């Protein structure tokens, strides 16, 4: 039986620059394809504005995710 990845979680302290957003979204997209896992979540520590993000990626503040 092959083990399947059920969710990819990327963690980032801040996502307030376009450069950081591109890096984080590119990394989670690449992992999603490689691991054949459509469920993708980015957990952000800093509670600033949630950036515009690609469809299918959930952005969650750490304080909400940890509850």
C-alpha positions as MATLAB code, in Angstrom:
seq = 'XXXXXXXXXXXXXXXXXXXXXXXXXXXXXXXXXXXXXXXXXXXXXXXXXXXXXXXXXXXXXXXXXXX';
ca = [
       0.000    0.000    0.000;
       1.390    3.363   -0.997;
       1.342    6.078    1.645;
      -0.494    9.177    0.441;
       0.059   12.755    1.514;
      -3.281   14.226    2.613;
      -2.231   17.886    2.950;
       0.779   20.074    2.285;
       1.363   22.759    4.890;
       3.753   25.626    4.207;
       4.627   27.887    7.147;
       5.735   31.490    6.769;
       6.327   34.263    9.307;
       5.168   37.118    7.069;
       3.655   37.400    3.612;
       3.669   41.130    3.146;
       5.869   41.297    0.053;
       5.203   40.015   -3.436;
       8.624   38.340   -3.467;
       7.798   36.307   -0.350;
       4.351   35.405   -1.680;
       5.816   34.197   -4.976;
       8.432   32.094   -3.205;
       5.935   30.477   -0.819;
       3.244   29.858   -3.434;
       5.738   28.471   -5.949;
       7.123   26.073   -3.325;
       3.719   24.743   -2.259;
       2.581   24.391   -5.891;
       5.715   22.410   -6.753;
       5.237   20.126   -3.736;
       1.567   19.648   -4.630;
       2.441   18.428   -8.108;
       5.337   16.253   -6.959;
       3.366   14.628   -4.132;
       0.056   14.507   -6.034;
      -1.708   16.318   -3.203;
      -4.337   18.938   -4.018;
      -4.954   20.142   -0.435;
      -2.569   23.056    0.234;
      -2.419   25.346    3.257;
      -0.116   28.244    4.077;
       0.067   29.067    7.788;
       1.163   32.665    8.448;
       2.476   33.736   11.861;
       2.179   37.494   11.448;
      -1.453   38.556   11.517;
      -1.220   41.152    8.745;
      -3.392   41.285    5.664;
      -3.989   37.993    3.931;
      -2.503   38.237    0.426;
      -4.285   37.449   -2.810;
      -3.430   33.849   -3.518;
      -3.937   31.191   -6.171;
      -7.152   29.188   -6.133;
      -6.932   26.031   -4.073;
      -4.486   27.395   -1.501;
      -5.916   28.175    1.902;
      -4.220   30.950    3.905;
      -4.621   30.604    7.671;
      -3.243   32.742   10.475;
      -1.284   30.689   13.007;
      -3.535   31.805   15.864;
      -6.552   30.308   14.048;
      -4.741   27.207   12.801;
      -3.344   26.261   16.253;
      -6.738   26.184   17.955;
];
